GROMACS .gro file of C-alpha atoms in nm:
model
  410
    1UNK     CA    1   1.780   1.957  -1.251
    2UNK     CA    2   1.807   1.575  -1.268
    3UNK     CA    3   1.518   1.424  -1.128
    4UNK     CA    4   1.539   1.104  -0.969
    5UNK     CA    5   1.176   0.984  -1.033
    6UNK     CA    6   1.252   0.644  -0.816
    7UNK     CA    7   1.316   0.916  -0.502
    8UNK     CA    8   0.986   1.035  -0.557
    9UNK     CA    9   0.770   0.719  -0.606
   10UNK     CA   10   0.977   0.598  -0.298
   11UNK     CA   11   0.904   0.912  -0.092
   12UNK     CA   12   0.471   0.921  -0.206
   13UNK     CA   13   0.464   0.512  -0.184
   14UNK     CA   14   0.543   0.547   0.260
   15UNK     CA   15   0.253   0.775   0.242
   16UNK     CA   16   0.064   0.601   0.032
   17UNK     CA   17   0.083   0.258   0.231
   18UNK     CA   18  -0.002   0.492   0.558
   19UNK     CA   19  -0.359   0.504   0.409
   20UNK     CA   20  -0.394   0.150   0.490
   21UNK     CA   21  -0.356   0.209   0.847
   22UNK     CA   22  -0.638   0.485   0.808
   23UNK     CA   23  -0.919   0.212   0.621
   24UNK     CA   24  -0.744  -0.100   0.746
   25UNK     CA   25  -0.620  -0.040   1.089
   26UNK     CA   26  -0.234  -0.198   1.005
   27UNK     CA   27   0.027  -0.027   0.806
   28UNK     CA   28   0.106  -0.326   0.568
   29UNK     CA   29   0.367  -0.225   0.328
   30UNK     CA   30   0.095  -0.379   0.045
   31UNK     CA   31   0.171  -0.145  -0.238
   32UNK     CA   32   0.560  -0.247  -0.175
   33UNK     CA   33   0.508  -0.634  -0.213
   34UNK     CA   34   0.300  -0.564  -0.518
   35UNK     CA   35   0.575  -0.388  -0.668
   36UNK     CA   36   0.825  -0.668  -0.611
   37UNK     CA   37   0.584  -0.977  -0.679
   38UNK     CA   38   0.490  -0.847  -1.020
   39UNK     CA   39   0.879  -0.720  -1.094
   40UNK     CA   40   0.968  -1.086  -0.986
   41UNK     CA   41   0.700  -1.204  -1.212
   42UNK     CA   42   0.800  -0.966  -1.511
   43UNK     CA   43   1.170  -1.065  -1.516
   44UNK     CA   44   1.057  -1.451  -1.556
   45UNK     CA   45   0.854  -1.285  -1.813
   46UNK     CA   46   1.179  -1.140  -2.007
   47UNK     CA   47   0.995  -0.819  -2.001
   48UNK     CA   48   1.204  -0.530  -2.042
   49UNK     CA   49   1.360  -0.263  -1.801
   50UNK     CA   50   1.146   0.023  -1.922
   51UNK     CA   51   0.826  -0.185  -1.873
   52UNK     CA   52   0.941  -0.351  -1.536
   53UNK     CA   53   1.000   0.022  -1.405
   54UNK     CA   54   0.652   0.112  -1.531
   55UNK     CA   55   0.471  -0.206  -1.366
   56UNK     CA   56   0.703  -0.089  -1.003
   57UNK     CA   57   0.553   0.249  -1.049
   58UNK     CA   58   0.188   0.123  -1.107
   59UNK     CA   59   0.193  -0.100  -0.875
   60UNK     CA   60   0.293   0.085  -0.615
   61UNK     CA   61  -0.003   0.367  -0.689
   62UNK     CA   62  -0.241   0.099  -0.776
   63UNK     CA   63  -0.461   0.140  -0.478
   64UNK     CA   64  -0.421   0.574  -0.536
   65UNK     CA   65  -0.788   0.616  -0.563
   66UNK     CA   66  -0.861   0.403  -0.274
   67UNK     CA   67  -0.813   0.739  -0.037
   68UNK     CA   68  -1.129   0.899  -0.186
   69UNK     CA   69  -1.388   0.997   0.100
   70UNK     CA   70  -1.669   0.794  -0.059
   71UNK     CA   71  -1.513   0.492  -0.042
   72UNK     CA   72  -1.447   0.453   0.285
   73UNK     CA   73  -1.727   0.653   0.479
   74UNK     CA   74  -1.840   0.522   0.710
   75UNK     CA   75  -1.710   0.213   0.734
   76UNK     CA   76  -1.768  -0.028   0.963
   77UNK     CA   77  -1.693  -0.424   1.092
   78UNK     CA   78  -1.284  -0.558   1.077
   79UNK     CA   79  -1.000  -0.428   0.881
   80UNK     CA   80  -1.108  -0.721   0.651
   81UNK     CA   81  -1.373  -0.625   0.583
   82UNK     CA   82  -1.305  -0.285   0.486
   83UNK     CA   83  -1.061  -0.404   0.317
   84UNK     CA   84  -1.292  -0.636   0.078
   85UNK     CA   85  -1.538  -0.334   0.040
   86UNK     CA   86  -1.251  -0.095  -0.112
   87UNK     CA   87  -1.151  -0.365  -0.366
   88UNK     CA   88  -1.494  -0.426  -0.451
   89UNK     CA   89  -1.551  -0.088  -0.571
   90UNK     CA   90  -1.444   0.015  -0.890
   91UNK     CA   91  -1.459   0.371  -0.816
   92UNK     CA   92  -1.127   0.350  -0.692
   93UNK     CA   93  -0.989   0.175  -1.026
   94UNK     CA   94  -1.110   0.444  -1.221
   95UNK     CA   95  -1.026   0.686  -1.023
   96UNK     CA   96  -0.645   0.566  -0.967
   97UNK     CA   97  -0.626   0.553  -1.349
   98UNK     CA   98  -0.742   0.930  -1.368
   99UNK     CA   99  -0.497   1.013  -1.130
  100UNK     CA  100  -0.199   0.921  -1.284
  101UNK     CA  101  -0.279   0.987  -1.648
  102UNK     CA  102   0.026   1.244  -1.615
  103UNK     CA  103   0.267   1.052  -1.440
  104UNK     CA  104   0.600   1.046  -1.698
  105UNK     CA  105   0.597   0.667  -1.756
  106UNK     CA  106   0.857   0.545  -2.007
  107UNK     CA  107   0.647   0.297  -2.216
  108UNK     CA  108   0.313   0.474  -2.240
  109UNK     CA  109   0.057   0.187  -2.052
  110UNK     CA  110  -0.275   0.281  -2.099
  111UNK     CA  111  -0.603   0.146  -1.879
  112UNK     CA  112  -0.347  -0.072  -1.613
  113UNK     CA  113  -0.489   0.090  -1.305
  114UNK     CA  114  -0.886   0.117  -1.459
  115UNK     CA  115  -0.820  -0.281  -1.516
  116UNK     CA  116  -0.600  -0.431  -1.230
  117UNK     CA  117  -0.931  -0.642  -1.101
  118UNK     CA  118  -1.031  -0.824  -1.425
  119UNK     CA  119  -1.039  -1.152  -1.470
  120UNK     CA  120  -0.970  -1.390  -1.708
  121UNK     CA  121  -1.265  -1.505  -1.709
  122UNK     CA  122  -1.457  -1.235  -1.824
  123UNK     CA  123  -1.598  -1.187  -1.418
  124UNK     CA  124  -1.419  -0.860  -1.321
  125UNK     CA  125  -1.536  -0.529  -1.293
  126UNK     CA  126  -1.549  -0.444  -1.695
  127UNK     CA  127  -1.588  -0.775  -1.830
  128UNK     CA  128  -1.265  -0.779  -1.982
  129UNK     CA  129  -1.165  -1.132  -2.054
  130UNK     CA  130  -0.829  -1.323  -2.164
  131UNK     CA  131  -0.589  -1.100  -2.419
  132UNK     CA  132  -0.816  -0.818  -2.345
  133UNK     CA  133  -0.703  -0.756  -2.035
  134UNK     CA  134  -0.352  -0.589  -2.048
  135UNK     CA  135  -0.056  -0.794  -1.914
  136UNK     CA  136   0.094  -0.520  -1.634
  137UNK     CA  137  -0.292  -0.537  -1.489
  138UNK     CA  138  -0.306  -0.890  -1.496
  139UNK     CA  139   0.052  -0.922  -1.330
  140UNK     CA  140  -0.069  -0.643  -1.057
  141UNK     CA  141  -0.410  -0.866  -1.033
  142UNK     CA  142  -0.198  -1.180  -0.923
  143UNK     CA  143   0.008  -1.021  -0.713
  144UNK     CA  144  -0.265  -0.823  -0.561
  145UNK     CA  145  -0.490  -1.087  -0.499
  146UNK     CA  146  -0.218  -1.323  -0.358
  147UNK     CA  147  -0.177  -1.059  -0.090
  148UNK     CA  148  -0.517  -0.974   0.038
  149UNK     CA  149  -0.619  -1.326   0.058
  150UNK     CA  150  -0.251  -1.430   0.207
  151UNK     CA  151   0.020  -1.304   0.462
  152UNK     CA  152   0.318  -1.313   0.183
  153UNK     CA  153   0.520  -1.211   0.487
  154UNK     CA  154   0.500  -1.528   0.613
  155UNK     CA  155   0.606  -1.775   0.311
  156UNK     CA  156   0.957  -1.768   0.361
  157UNK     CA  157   1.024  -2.130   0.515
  158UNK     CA  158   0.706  -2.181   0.549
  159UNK     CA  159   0.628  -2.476   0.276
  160UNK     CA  160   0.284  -2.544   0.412
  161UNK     CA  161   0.176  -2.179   0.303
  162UNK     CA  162   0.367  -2.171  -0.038
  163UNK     CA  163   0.210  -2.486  -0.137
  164UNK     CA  164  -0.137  -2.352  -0.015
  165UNK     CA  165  -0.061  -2.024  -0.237
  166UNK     CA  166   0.062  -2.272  -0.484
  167UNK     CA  167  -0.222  -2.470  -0.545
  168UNK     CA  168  -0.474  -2.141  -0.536
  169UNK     CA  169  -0.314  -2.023  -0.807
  170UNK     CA  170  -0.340  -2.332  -1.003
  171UNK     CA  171  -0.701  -2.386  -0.895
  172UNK     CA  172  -0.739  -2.048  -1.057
  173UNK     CA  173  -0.586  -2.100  -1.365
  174UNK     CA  174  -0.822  -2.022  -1.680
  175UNK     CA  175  -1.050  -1.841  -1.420
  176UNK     CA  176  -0.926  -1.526  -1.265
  177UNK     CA  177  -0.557  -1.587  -1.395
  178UNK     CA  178  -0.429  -1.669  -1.745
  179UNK     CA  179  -0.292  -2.025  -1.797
  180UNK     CA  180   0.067  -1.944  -1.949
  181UNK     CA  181   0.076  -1.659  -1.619
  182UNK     CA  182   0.051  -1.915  -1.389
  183UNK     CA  183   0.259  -2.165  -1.526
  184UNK     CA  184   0.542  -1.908  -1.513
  185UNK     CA  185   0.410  -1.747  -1.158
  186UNK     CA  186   0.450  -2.127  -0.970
  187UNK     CA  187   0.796  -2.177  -1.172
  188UNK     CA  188   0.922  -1.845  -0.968
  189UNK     CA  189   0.721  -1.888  -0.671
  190UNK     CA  190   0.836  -2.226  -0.613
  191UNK     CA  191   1.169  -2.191  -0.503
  192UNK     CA  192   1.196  -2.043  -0.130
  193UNK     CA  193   1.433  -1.766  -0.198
  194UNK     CA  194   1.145  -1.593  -0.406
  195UNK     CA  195   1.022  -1.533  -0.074
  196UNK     CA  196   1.262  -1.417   0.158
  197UNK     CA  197   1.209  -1.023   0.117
  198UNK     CA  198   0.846  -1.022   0.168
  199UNK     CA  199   0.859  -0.923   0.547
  200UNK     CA  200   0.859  -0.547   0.684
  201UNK     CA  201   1.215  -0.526   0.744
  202UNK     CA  202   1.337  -0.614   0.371
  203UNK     CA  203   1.077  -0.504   0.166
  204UNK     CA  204   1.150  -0.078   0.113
  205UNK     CA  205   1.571  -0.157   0.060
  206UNK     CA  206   1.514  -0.514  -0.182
  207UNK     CA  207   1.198  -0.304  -0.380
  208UNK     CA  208   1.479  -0.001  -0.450
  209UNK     CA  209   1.731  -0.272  -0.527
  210UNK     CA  210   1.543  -0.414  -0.803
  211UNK     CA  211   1.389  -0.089  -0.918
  212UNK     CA  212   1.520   0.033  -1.278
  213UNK     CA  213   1.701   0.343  -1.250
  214UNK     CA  214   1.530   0.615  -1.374
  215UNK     CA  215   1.651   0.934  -1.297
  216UNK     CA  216   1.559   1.231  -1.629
  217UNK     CA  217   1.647   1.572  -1.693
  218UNK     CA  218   1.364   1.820  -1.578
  219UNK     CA  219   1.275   2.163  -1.471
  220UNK     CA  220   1.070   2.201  -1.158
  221UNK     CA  221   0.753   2.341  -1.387
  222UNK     CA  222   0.776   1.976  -1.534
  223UNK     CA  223   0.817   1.824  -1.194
  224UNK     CA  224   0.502   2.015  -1.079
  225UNK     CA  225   0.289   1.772  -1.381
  226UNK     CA  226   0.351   1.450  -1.125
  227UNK     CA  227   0.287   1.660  -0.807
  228UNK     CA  228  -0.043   1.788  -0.925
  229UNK     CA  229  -0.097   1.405  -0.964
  230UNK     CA  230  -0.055   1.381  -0.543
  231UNK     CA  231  -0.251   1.666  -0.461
  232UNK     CA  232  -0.565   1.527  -0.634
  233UNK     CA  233  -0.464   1.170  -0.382
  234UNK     CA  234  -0.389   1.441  -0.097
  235UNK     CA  235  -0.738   1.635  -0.147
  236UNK     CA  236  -0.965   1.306  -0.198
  237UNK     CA  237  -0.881   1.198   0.179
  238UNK     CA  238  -1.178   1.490   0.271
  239UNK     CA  239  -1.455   1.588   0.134
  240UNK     CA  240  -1.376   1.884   0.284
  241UNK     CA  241  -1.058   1.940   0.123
  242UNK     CA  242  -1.135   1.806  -0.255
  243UNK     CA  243  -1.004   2.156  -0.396
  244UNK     CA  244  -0.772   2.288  -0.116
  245UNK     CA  245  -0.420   2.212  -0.265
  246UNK     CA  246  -0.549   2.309  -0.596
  247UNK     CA  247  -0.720   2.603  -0.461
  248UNK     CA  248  -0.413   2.698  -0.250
  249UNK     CA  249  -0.175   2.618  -0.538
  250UNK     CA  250  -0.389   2.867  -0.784
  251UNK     CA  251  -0.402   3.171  -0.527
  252UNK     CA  252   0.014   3.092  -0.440
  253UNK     CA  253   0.028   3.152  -0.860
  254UNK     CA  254  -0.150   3.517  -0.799
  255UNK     CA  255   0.048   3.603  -0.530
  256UNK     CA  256   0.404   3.475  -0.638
  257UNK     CA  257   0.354   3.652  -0.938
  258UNK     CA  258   0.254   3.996  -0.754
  259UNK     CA  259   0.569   3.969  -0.549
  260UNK     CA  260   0.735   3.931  -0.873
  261UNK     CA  261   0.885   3.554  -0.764
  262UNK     CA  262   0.972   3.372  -1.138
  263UNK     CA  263   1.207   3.079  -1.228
  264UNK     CA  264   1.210   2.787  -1.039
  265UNK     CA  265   1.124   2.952  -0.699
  266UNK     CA  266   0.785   3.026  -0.817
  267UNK     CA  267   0.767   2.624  -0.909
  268UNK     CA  268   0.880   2.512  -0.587
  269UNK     CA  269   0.618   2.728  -0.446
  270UNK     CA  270   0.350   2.532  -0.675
  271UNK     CA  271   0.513   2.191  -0.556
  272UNK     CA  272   0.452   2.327  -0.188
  273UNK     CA  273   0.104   2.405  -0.205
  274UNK     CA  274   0.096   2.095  -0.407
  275UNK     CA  275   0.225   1.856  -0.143
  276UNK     CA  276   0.172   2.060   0.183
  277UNK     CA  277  -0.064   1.827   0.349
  278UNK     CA  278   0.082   1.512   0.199
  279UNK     CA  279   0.079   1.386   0.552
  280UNK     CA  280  -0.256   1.430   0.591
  281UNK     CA  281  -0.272   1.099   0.364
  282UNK     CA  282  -0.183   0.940   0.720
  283UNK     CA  283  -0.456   1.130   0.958
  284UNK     CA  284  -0.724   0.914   0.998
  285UNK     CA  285  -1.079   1.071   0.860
  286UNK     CA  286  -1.274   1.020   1.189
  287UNK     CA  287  -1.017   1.292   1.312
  288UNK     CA  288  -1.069   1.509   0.999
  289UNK     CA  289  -1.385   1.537   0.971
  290UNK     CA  290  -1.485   1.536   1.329
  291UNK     CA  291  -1.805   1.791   1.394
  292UNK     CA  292  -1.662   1.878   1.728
  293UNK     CA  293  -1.342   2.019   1.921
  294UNK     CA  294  -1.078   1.810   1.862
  295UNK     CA  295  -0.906   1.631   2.206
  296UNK     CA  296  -0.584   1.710   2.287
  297UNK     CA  297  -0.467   1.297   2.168
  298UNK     CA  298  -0.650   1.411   1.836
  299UNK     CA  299  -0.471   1.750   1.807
  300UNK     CA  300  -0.150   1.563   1.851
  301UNK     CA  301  -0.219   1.345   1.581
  302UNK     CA  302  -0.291   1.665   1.352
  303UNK     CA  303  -0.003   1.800   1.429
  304UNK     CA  304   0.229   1.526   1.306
  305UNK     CA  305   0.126   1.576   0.927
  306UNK     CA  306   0.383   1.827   0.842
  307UNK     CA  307   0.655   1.608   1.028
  308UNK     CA  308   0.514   1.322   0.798
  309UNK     CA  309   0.534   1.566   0.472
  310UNK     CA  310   0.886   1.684   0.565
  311UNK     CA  311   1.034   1.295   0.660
  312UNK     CA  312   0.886   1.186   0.296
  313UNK     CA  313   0.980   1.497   0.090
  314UNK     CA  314   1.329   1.562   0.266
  315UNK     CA  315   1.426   1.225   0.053
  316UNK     CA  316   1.363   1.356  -0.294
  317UNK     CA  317   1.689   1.565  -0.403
  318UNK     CA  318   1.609   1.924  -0.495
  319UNK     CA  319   1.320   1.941  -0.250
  320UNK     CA  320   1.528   2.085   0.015
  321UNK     CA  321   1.308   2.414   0.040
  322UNK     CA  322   0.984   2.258  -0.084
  323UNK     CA  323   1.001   1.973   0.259
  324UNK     CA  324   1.110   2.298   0.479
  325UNK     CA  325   0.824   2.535   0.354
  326UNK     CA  326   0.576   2.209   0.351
  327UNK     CA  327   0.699   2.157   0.720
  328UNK     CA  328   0.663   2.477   0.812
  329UNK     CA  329   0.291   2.580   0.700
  330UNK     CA  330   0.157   2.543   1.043
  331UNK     CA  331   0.389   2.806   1.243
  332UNK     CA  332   0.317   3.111   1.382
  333UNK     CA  333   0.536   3.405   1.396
  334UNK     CA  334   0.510   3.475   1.765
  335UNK     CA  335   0.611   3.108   1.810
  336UNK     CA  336   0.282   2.936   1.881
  337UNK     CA  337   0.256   2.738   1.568
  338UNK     CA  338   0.379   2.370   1.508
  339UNK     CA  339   0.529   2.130   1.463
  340UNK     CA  340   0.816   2.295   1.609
  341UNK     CA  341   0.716   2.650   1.744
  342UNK     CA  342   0.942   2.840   1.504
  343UNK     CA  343   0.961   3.223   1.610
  344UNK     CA  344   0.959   3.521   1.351
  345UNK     CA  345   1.343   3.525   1.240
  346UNK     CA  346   1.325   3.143   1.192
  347UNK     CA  347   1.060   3.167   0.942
  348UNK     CA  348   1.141   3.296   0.561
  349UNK     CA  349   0.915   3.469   0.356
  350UNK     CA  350   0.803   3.160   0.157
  351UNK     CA  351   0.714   3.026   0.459
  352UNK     CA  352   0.527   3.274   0.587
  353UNK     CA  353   0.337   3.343   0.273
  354UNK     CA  354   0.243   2.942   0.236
  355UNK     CA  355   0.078   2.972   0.590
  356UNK     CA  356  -0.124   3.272   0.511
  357UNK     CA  357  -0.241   3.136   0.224
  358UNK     CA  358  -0.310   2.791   0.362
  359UNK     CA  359  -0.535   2.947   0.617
  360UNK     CA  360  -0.732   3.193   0.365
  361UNK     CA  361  -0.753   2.867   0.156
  362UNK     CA  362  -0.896   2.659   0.427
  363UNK     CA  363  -1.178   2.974   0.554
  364UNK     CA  364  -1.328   2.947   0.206
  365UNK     CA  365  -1.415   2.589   0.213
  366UNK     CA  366  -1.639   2.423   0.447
  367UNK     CA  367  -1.536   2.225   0.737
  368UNK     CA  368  -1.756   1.998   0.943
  369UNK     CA  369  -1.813   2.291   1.237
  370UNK     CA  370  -1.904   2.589   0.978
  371UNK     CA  371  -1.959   2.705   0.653
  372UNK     CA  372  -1.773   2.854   0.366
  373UNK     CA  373  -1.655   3.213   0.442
  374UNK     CA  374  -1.626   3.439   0.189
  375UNK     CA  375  -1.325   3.646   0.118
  376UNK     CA  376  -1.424   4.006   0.339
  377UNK     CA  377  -1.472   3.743   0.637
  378UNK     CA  378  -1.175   3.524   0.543
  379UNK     CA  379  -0.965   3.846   0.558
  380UNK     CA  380  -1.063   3.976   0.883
  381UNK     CA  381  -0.992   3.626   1.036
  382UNK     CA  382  -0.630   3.671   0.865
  383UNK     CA  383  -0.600   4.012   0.996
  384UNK     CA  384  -0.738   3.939   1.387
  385UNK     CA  385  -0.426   3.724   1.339
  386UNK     CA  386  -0.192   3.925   1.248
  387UNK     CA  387  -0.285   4.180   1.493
  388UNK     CA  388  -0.282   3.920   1.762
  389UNK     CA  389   0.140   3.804   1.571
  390UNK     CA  390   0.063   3.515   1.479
  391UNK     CA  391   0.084   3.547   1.095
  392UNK     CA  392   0.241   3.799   0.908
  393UNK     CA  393   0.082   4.195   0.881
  394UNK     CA  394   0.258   4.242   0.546
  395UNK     CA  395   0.128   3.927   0.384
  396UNK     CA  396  -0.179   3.955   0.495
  397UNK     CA  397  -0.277   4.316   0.384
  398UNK     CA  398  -0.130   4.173   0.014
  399UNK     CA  399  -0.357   3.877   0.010
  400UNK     CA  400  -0.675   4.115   0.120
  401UNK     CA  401  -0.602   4.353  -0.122
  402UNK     CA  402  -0.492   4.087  -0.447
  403UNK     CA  403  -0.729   3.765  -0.391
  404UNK     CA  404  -1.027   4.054  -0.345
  405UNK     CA  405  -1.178   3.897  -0.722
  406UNK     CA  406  -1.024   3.618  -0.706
  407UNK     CA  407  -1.213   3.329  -0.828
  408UNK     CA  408  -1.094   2.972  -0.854
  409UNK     CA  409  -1.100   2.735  -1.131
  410UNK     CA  410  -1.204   2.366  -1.141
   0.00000   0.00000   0.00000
């Protein structure tokens, strides 16, 4: 199929920026004006279309690692302040660069991620200094900084703030930014118009306006490389759920291939169980890892995560079925389930094999209320269910009798 890779980015990058509403308490559109700062930045630059594409797409996942549990357990204080410990941890730089070590960039950039807080200087997190740092991180680094220390919503006919961000920048020359970057930054930032599509409303349509094209022939088993990319992002929000998509993803393999599902069906299965819980990315962790019984206000909130999934995934084209079996992994047959309380004949097999699984995944890992079950317990959970219609009989007496040795890999 052709793959529109800008769909995608565009579709993750919402959920993505929904993490900052999680650690930060605002939903700030951050990765977005990263994107177009540095892309503003890189044209002045004459740099080309393949590596102004690749700087959109890194900067928008630049802050990727940033949903790992460790980094924000915990927390405490204002969003600001959260917000200052996350970028003062490294973890997440390394991290972020692990994560997208598969993504299908078209010029190859190696270490932008790992190095998007150097300095010039020599002061950031690796010591890099001057040429050693390479340009794409030092253009994210600029723009990055500019934003957490700035509203760059606010510029536009605002000359009192440009000129503030103005002379920063300057003052910062041969320090955290390189002398020739600046001198080109405050030629572009100068004029007013650079500023006008910073705000909310403008940002999402302007960012796919100026986006390179990219769009590539690909199968769905080479679409599921960048997926596995998400799930890693998707699993990090918990540490309960560091292997569940992975985990689900491997025992979908086993069971696709028992009900002798092959071709791209069995890959948009794998891109399911990839992205299933990509809305979970905008639950906040003192609801997912709560030791208790959730309220019903919390419960509601859980319950929007497929809805979140299916309105990001509905965008991509040729992820019709993957969005509906994604949206669907919470419903019960008898009609109990959510988001939407789907009934048996509304629910296809797919479906109804994603939720069995999903559950059986989630018994065998720990939650904050009880342990690990094993798979003899796991299955007589799955069956109560069925017998009580709310998952399916069939399915269920599969998965007890072909995940019985089933062990998963790392």
């Amino acid at each position: 199929m052709v793959f529109d890779i800008n769909e995608f980015l565009e579709a993750v990058s919402n959920v993505l920026d929904v993490i900052e509403t999680d650690i930060f308490g605002v939903a700030t559109n951050h990765s977005k004006r990263i994107a177009y700062f540095s892309n503003r930045i890189a044209c002045a630059l004459g740099l080309s279309p393949e590596i102004q594409y690749d700087l959109v797409a890194l900067s928008i996942l630049h802050d990727n690692g940033a949903s790992l549990k460790i980094l924000h357990d915990n927390l405490l204080g204002s969003s600001k302040s959260k917000q200052d410990f996350i970028e003062s941890r490294k973890e997440h730089c390394t991290i972020g660069e692990y994560n997208v070590s598969s993504f299908p960039f078209l010029t190859s950039p190696e270490d932008i991620i790992l190095y998007h807080h150097e300095k010039f200087d020599g002061s950031g997190f690796f010591g890099l200094r001057e040429s050693e740092i390479p340009l794409m991180s030092q253009l994210i680094n600029l723009a990055d900084t500019l934003d957490l220390k700035y509203d760059l919503r606010s510029v536009f006919n605002n000359e009192s703030l440009k000129d503030e961000i103005i002379e920063f920048i300057k003052d910062q020359s041969g320090k955290e930014f390189e002398p020739g970057l600046v001198k080109i930054a405050v030629q572009t930032i100068s004029r007013n118009e650079f500023w006008e599509h910073f705000s909310d409303d403008h940002i999402y349509e302007v960012l796919r306006q100026i986006t390179p094209p990219y769009k590539r022939q690909m199968s769905y088993e080479e679409i599921r490389d960048i997926t596995k990319i998400f799930s890693h992002i998707i699993d990090a929000k918990s540490t309960f759920t560091m292997n569940h998509s992975s985990g689900l993803a491997e025992r979908m393999s086993r069971m696709a291939i028992f009900y002798g599902i092959d071709g791209d069906e069995y890959w948009k299965l794998m891109i399911a169980s990839d992205l299933h819980d990509l809305g979970k990315l905008g639950v906040s962790n003192l609801i997912l890892d709560k030791p208790g019984q959730l309220t019903d206000a919390e419960f509601n909130i859980i319950k929007e995560h497929p809805v979140i999934a299916k309105e990001s995934l509905e965008k991509v084209q040729g992820f019709d079925e993957i969005s509906e079996w994604a949206y669907n992994h919470h419903e019960k047959i008898n009609g109990s389930g959510y988001p939407r309380g789907l009934s048996a004949d509304e629910l296809d097999f797919n479906s109804r094999l994603l939720a069995c699984l999903d559950i059986y995944q989630a018994l065998g890992e720990d939650r904050p209320y009880r342990r690990a079950m094993d798979h003899d317990n796991a299955i007589i959970i799955l069956q109560q269910m069925a017998q009580e219609g709310l998952i399916d009989a069939e399915i269920t007496k599969d998965i007890a009798e072909q995940l019985l040795n089933f062990q998963h890999h790392n």
